[in-house]
Coordinates of C-alpha atoms in Angstrom, one line a residue:
Chain A
M1342 CA 47.5 17.5 -0.1
I1343 CA 49.7 16.5 -3.0
I1344 CA 53.5 16.4 -2.9
C1345 CA 55.4 16.8 -6.1
Q1346 CA 59.1 16.3 -6.4
L1347 CA 60.8 18.1 -9.4
A1348 CA 64.1 16.2 -9.8
G1349 CA 66.8 16.1 -12.4
F1350 CA 70.5 16.6 -13.0
L1351 CA 72.2 20.0 -12.6
G1352 CA 70.9 22.5 -15.2
S1353 CA 68.0 20.4 -16.3
G1354 CA 65.5 23.3 -15.8
K1355 CA 64.0 22.4 -12.5
T1356 CA 63.6 25.9 -11.2
T1357 CA 62.2 27.2 -14.5
L1358 CA 59.5 24.5 -14.4
L1359 CA 58.8 25.0 -10.7
V1360 CA 58.2 28.7 -11.3
R1361 CA 55.9 27.9 -14.2
L1362 CA 53.9 25.2 -12.3
G1363 CA 53.8 27.2 -9.1
S1364 CA 52.5 30.3 -10.8
E1365 CA 49.8 28.4 -12.8
L1366 CA 48.7 26.5 -9.7
S1367 CA 48.6 29.6 -7.6
K1368 CA 46.5 31.3 -10.3
A1369 CA 44.1 28.4 -10.2
G1370 CA 43.6 29.1 -6.5
K1371 CA 45.8 26.4 -5.1
K1372 CA 47.8 27.0 -2.0
V1373 CA 51.4 26.1 -3.0
A1374 CA 54.4 25.6 -0.8
I1375 CA 57.9 25.2 -2.2
I1376 CA 60.9 23.5 -0.6
V1377 CA 64.1 24.2 -2.5
N1378 CA 67.5 22.6 -1.8
E1379 CA 70.9 23.7 -2.9
V1380 CA 74.1 21.8 -2.3
G1381 CA 76.1 25.0 -1.7
E1382 CA 76.0 27.2 1.3
I1383 CA 74.5 30.0 -0.8
G1384 CA 71.3 29.3 -2.5
V1385 CA 70.3 31.0 -5.7
D1386 CA 67.1 29.2 -6.6
G1387 CA 65.1 30.3 -3.5
A1388 CA 65.8 34.0 -4.5
V1389 CA 64.7 33.3 -8.1
I1390 CA 61.5 31.6 -7.0
D1391 CA 60.7 34.4 -4.5
S1392 CA 61.2 37.0 -7.2
Y1393 CA 58.2 35.6 -9.1
G1394 CA 56.0 36.1 -6.1
L1395 CA 56.1 32.5 -4.9
K1396 CA 57.1 31.6 -1.4
S1397 CA 59.9 29.1 -0.8
V1398 CA 61.7 27.5 2.1
E1399 CA 65.4 27.1 1.2
I1400 CA 67.5 24.3 2.6
T1401 CA 71.2 24.8 1.8
E1402 CA 74.6 23.4 2.5
G1403 CA 73.9 19.8 1.7
C1404 CA 71.6 17.5 -0.1
I1405 CA 68.2 16.6 1.3
C1406 CA 68.5 13.0 0.1
C1407 CA 71.5 12.3 2.4
S1408 CA 73.2 14.9 4.6
L1409 CA 70.1 17.0 5.2
S1410 CA 67.4 14.3 5.2
G1411 CA 66.3 15.3 8.7
S1412 CA 65.9 18.9 7.6
L1413 CA 63.6 17.9 4.7
Q1414 CA 61.4 15.8 7.0
N1415 CA 61.2 18.6 9.7
T1416 CA 60.5 21.2 7.0
L1417 CA 57.7 19.1 5.5
R1418 CA 56.1 18.6 8.9
A1419 CA 56.4 22.3 9.8
I1420 CA 54.9 23.5 6.4
T1421 CA 52.1 21.0 6.6
R1422 CA 51.2 22.0 10.1
E1423 CA 51.6 25.7 9.8
Y1424 CA 50.7 26.6 6.2
K1425 CA 48.3 23.7 5.3
P1426 CA 49.1 23.8 1.6
D1427 CA 47.2 22.0 -1.2
I1428 CA 50.4 21.2 -2.9
I1429 CA 54.0 21.0 -1.7
M1430 CA 56.6 21.2 -4.5
I1431 CA 60.1 19.9 -3.7
E1432 CA 63.1 20.9 -5.8
P1433 CA 66.1 18.8 -4.7
T1434 CA 69.6 19.5 -5.8
G1435 CA 70.7 18.4 -9.2
I1436 CA 72.8 15.7 -7.6
A1437 CA 70.1 14.2 -5.4
L1438 CA 68.7 10.8 -5.9
P1439 CA 64.9 11.2 -6.2
S1440 CA 64.0 7.7 -5.1
I1441 CA 65.6 8.4 -1.7
V1442 CA 63.8 11.8 -1.4
S1443 CA 60.5 9.9 -2.2
K1444 CA 61.2 7.5 0.7
L1445 CA 61.9 10.3 3.0
V1446 CA 58.7 12.0 2.1
R1447 CA 56.7 8.8 2.7
T1448 CA 58.3 8.3 6.1
S1449 CA 57.7 11.9 7.1
M1450 CA 54.1 10.9 7.8
V1451 CA 52.6 14.3 6.7
G1452 CA 49.5 12.7 5.3
E1453 CA 49.8 13.4 1.6
E1454 CA 47.1 12.0 -0.6
R1455 CA 49.4 11.5 -3.5
M1456 CA 53.0 12.0 -4.4
Y1457 CA 54.5 12.4 -7.8
T1458 CA 58.1 12.4 -8.9
I1459 CA 58.8 14.3 -12.1
C1460 CA 62.4 13.8 -13.3
L1461 CA 63.6 16.4 -15.9
I1462 CA 66.1 15.6 -18.6
D1463 CA 67.8 18.3 -20.6
A1464 CA 67.2 17.2 -24.2
F1465 CA 70.0 19.3 -25.5
R1466 CA 72.6 17.7 -23.2
A1467 CA 70.9 14.3 -22.7
L1468 CA 73.2 12.2 -25.0
K1469 CA 76.3 13.8 -23.5
L1470 CA 75.0 13.2 -19.9
F1471 CA 74.1 9.6 -20.7
K1472 CA 77.7 9.2 -21.9
E1473 CA 79.5 11.1 -19.1
A1474 CA 77.4 10.4 -16.1
N1475 CA 75.3 7.4 -17.2
L1476 CA 75.2 5.6 -13.9
F1477 CA 74.2 8.6 -11.8
V1478 CA 71.6 10.0 -14.3
S1479 CA 70.0 6.5 -14.8
R1480 CA 69.6 6.3 -11.0
Q1481 CA 67.9 9.7 -11.0
I1482 CA 65.5 8.6 -13.7
A1483 CA 64.8 5.2 -12.3
G1484 CA 61.4 5.0 -10.7
A1485 CA 60.2 8.5 -11.6
D1486 CA 56.5 8.6 -12.2
I1487 CA 57.1 11.0 -15.1
V1488 CA 60.2 11.7 -17.0
A1489 CA 59.9 15.2 -18.6
V1490 CA 62.3 15.7 -21.5
N1491 CA 62.9 19.5 -21.2
K1492 CA 64.3 22.1 -23.6
I1493 CA 62.7 20.6 -26.6
D1494 CA 62.8 24.0 -28.2
L1495 CA 66.6 23.4 -28.6
V1496 CA 66.6 20.0 -30.4
D1497 CA 65.2 18.3 -33.5
D1498 CA 63.0 15.3 -33.7
D1499 CA 65.9 12.9 -34.2
V1500 CA 67.4 13.8 -30.9
K1501 CA 64.0 13.6 -29.1
E1502 CA 63.6 10.1 -30.4
K1503 CA 67.1 9.0 -29.3
V1504 CA 66.6 10.5 -25.9
A1505 CA 63.1 8.8 -25.5
Q1506 CA 64.6 5.5 -26.5
M1507 CA 67.3 5.7 -23.9
I1508 CA 65.0 6.8 -21.2
G1509 CA 62.6 4.0 -22.1
E1510 CA 65.4 1.5 -21.5
M1511 CA 66.4 3.1 -18.2
S1512 CA 63.0 3.4 -16.7
P1513 CA 60.3 1.6 -18.8
Q1514 CA 57.6 2.2 -16.3
S1515 CA 57.9 6.0 -16.3
K1516 CA 55.5 8.1 -18.3
L1517 CA 57.4 10.2 -20.8
V1518 CA 56.5 13.8 -21.7
F1519 CA 58.2 16.4 -23.8
I1520 CA 58.2 20.0 -22.6
S1521 CA 59.9 23.3 -22.7
A1522 CA 59.7 24.9 -19.3
K1523 CA 61.0 28.1 -20.9
T1524 CA 58.3 28.5 -23.5
G1525 CA 55.6 26.5 -21.7
D1526 CA 55.2 24.0 -24.5
G1527 CA 53.8 20.7 -23.1
V1528 CA 53.5 22.0 -19.5
A1529 CA 49.7 22.2 -19.4
P1530 CA 49.1 18.4 -18.7
L1531 CA 51.5 18.6 -15.7
V1532 CA 49.6 21.6 -14.3
K1533 CA 46.3 19.7 -14.8
L1534 CA 47.8 16.6 -13.1
L1535 CA 48.8 18.5 -10.0
E1536 CA 45.6 20.6 -10.0
E1537 CA 43.3 17.6 -10.1
G1538 CA 45.6 15.3 -8.1
Chain B
M1084 CA 70.9 6.4 3.9
N1085 CA 74.6 6.0 3.9
E1086 CA 75.1 7.2 0.4
D1087 CA 76.4 10.7 -0.2
S1088 CA 75.0 11.8 -3.5
K1089 CA 77.6 14.5 -3.9
E1090 CA 80.3 11.8 -3.7
L1091 CA 78.3 9.5 -6.0
A1092 CA 78.1 12.3 -8.6
D1093 CA 81.7 13.2 -8.1
A1094 CA 80.7 16.8 -7.8
G1095 CA 82.0 19.9 -6.0
S1096 CA 80.2 23.1 -5.2
F1097 CA 80.7 26.6 -3.9
G1098 CA 78.6 29.7 -3.5
L1099 CA 79.1 33.2 -2.4
K1100 CA 77.0 36.3 -1.7
A1101 CA 78.0 39.9 -2.1
D1102 CA 76.5 43.4 -1.9
F1103 CA 77.7 45.5 -4.8
H1104 CA 77.9 49.2 -5.5
A1105 CA 78.6 50.9 -8.9
H1106 CA 80.1 54.4 -9.0
P1107 CA 78.9 55.8 -11.3
A1108 CA 75.7 53.7 -11.8
I1109 CA 76.3 50.9 -14.3
P1110 CA 74.1 50.8 -17.4
S1111 CA 71.9 47.7 -17.2
K1112 CA 73.2 46.4 -20.6
E1113 CA 76.8 46.7 -19.3
L1114 CA 75.8 44.9 -16.1
V1115 CA 74.3 42.0 -18.1
A1116 CA 77.4 41.8 -20.2
L1117 CA 79.6 41.8 -17.1
M1118 CA 77.6 39.0 -15.4
E1119 CA 77.7 37.0 -18.6
A1120 CA 81.5 37.5 -18.8
L1121 CA 81.8 36.3 -15.1
I1122 CA 79.8 33.2 -15.8
R1123 CA 81.7 32.5 -19.1
D1124 CA 85.0 33.0 -17.3
V1125 CA 84.1 30.3 -14.8
G1126 CA 83.0 28.0 -17.6
T1127 CA 86.2 28.5 -19.5
K1128 CA 88.4 27.8 -16.5
V1129 CA 86.3 24.6 -15.7
T1130 CA 86.7 23.4 -19.3
E1131 CA 90.5 24.1 -19.2
Q1132 CA 90.8 22.2 -15.9
R1133 CA 88.4 19.4 -16.5
G1134 CA 88.2 19.1 -20.2
M1135 CA 84.4 19.7 -20.3
L1136 CA 81.7 21.5 -18.4
L1137 CA 79.3 19.2 -16.6
G1138 CA 77.2 21.0 -14.1
H1139 CA 75.6 24.4 -13.5
I1140 CA 77.0 27.8 -12.9
K1141 CA 74.5 30.5 -11.9
A1142 CA 74.2 34.0 -10.6
F1143 CA 71.2 36.0 -9.5
L1144 CA 71.2 39.7 -8.9
T1145 CA 68.6 41.5 -6.8
T1146 CA 68.4 45.3 -7.2
E1147 CA 65.8 48.0 -6.5
Q1148 CA 65.3 48.1 -10.2
G1149 CA 64.5 44.4 -10.6
T1150 CA 66.4 41.1 -11.0
L1151 CA 68.9 39.5 -13.3
K1152 CA 69.6 35.8 -13.6
V1153 CA 72.5 34.3 -15.6
N1154 CA 73.0 30.6 -16.1
L1155 CA 75.7 28.6 -17.8
I1156 CA 75.2 24.9 -18.4
D1157 CA 76.8 24.3 -21.8
M1158 CA 79.6 26.3 -23.4
D1159 CA 78.2 25.8 -26.9
I1160 CA 74.9 27.5 -25.9
G1161 CA 76.7 30.1 -23.7
P1162 CA 75.2 32.1 -20.8
E1163 CA 71.4 32.1 -20.6
T1164 CA 70.1 35.4 -19.2
V1165 CA 66.7 36.4 -17.8
D1166 CA 66.9 40.2 -17.6
R1167 CA 64.1 41.7 -15.5
L1168 CA 65.9 44.9 -14.7
A1169 CA 63.4 47.7 -15.2
S1170 CA 65.7 50.7 -15.4
A1171 CA 68.5 51.9 -17.7
A1172 CA 71.2 51.8 -14.9
V1173 CA 71.8 50.2 -11.6
D1174 CA 73.8 51.6 -8.7
K1175 CA 73.6 48.8 -6.0
G1176 CA 72.3 45.4 -5.2
E1177 CA 73.0 41.9 -4.1
I1178 CA 74.7 39.1 -6.0
K1179 CA 74.3 35.4 -5.3
F1180 CA 76.7 33.3 -7.2
M1181 CA 77.1 29.5 -7.1
A1182 CA 78.2 26.5 -9.0
A1183 CA 78.0 22.8 -8.7
L1184 CA 80.3 21.0 -11.1
V1185 CA 81.1 17.3 -11.8
G1186 CA 84.7 16.2 -11.7
L1187 CA 85.9 19.0 -9.3
D1188 CA 86.0 19.1 -5.6
D1189 CA 84.6 21.9 -3.4
H1190 CA 88.1 23.5 -3.1
D1191 CA 88.6 23.5 -6.9
V1192 CA 85.3 25.2 -7.5
E1193 CA 85.9 27.8 -4.8
E1194 CA 89.3 28.7 -6.2
I1195 CA 87.9 29.1 -9.7
M1196 CA 85.0 31.2 -8.6
E1197 CA 87.0 33.5 -6.3
D1198 CA 89.5 34.0 -9.2
S1199 CA 86.7 34.7 -11.7
I1200 CA 84.9 37.2 -9.5
Q1201 CA 87.7 39.6 -10.2
V1202 CA 86.0 40.2 -13.5
L1203 CA 83.4 42.2 -11.6
E1204 CA 85.8 44.1 -9.5
E1205 CA 87.0 46.3 -12.3
R1206 CA 83.5 47.9 -12.4
L1207 CA 81.8 47.1 -9.2
D1208 CA 82.7 47.5 -5.5
L1209 CA 82.0 44.2 -3.9
D1210 CA 81.4 43.5 -0.2
I1211 CA 81.7 39.7 -0.2
E1212 CA 80.0 38.0 2.8
E1213 CA 82.5 36.0 4.8
H1214 CA 81.7 32.3 4.8
E1215 CA 82.8 29.4 7.1
H1216 CA 84.2 26.3 5.6
D1217 CA 82.7 23.0 6.8
H1218 CA 84.7 20.8 4.4
D1219 CA 88.1 19.3 5.1
H1220 CA 90.7 22.0 5.2
D1221 CA 93.7 19.9 4.3
H1222 CA 94.7 22.3 1.5
D1223 CA 96.6 25.6 1.3
H1224 CA 94.9 28.6 -0.1
E1225 CA 96.9 30.1 -3.0
D1226 CA 98.1 33.6 -2.4
H1227 CA 96.7 35.7 -5.3
N1228 CA 98.6 38.8 -4.2

């Protein structure tokens, strides 16, 4: 079993990428389970995901990296035991810290063969985010296995270069990919990574 | 795990769910425009109050004729809509509407969203699901009447 966390700041395109990856992996015959977390008491993303024929478990009214950490671990154990998925995809809130979610997954003892953290950055707003919420966003990026610069359909090459440079300084060990979750551009290698483990 | 990521991000959030009815049925194009107006109204109020929009405002409609998703992340781009409504008009459905915004607390976000939802009430009958607060209630609700 592979666990993949799709993290990233509010509005970075996590749900769009999750639907695309989940649909592709399901088509490839993989049994995919999805855990989606919303900070508010009313979740929107779970309904969006379900409307594409995918099945999700929604955890609301708090963040799985802090106030709802126990709920995440219990949900992971229940899904693993009852559904026996090939892949569990976790979409934390846009204000979660992915490194803490990773630690919680590891200490859940669900027997995953591998875990990936993909952190999305909205290319269109990246420079603004790095200016206005630098400390928080850099903590989200730090330690991600892959940083996916999303929405590349909205920016030119100059912006892509600047964003790549800043991410490289924040998390030099992370692999950098450029994608558009909306158009599907650049997503195939991520599907392959999760398909093959 | 003593950190609270919501506090670290200096973010507030609020969400609500409502059943809606339209008498007569609302043309799908008008419904899309109405939802975009709702989301844009929240974005405008946030920008007026905070100076900028940093966060995510989203609404998702489920109807017997399909779904409609409207997001706002950046005022320059405006609302992003995924229209999967399969018929020309809609008479009922469910709306999920939420926002998570940096620089505002839960109460600020709630007040803005509850004020903005009046945009819909000119055309739709809304039955908003009551919610229970679990955050500190050391504020007074403004009387909108």
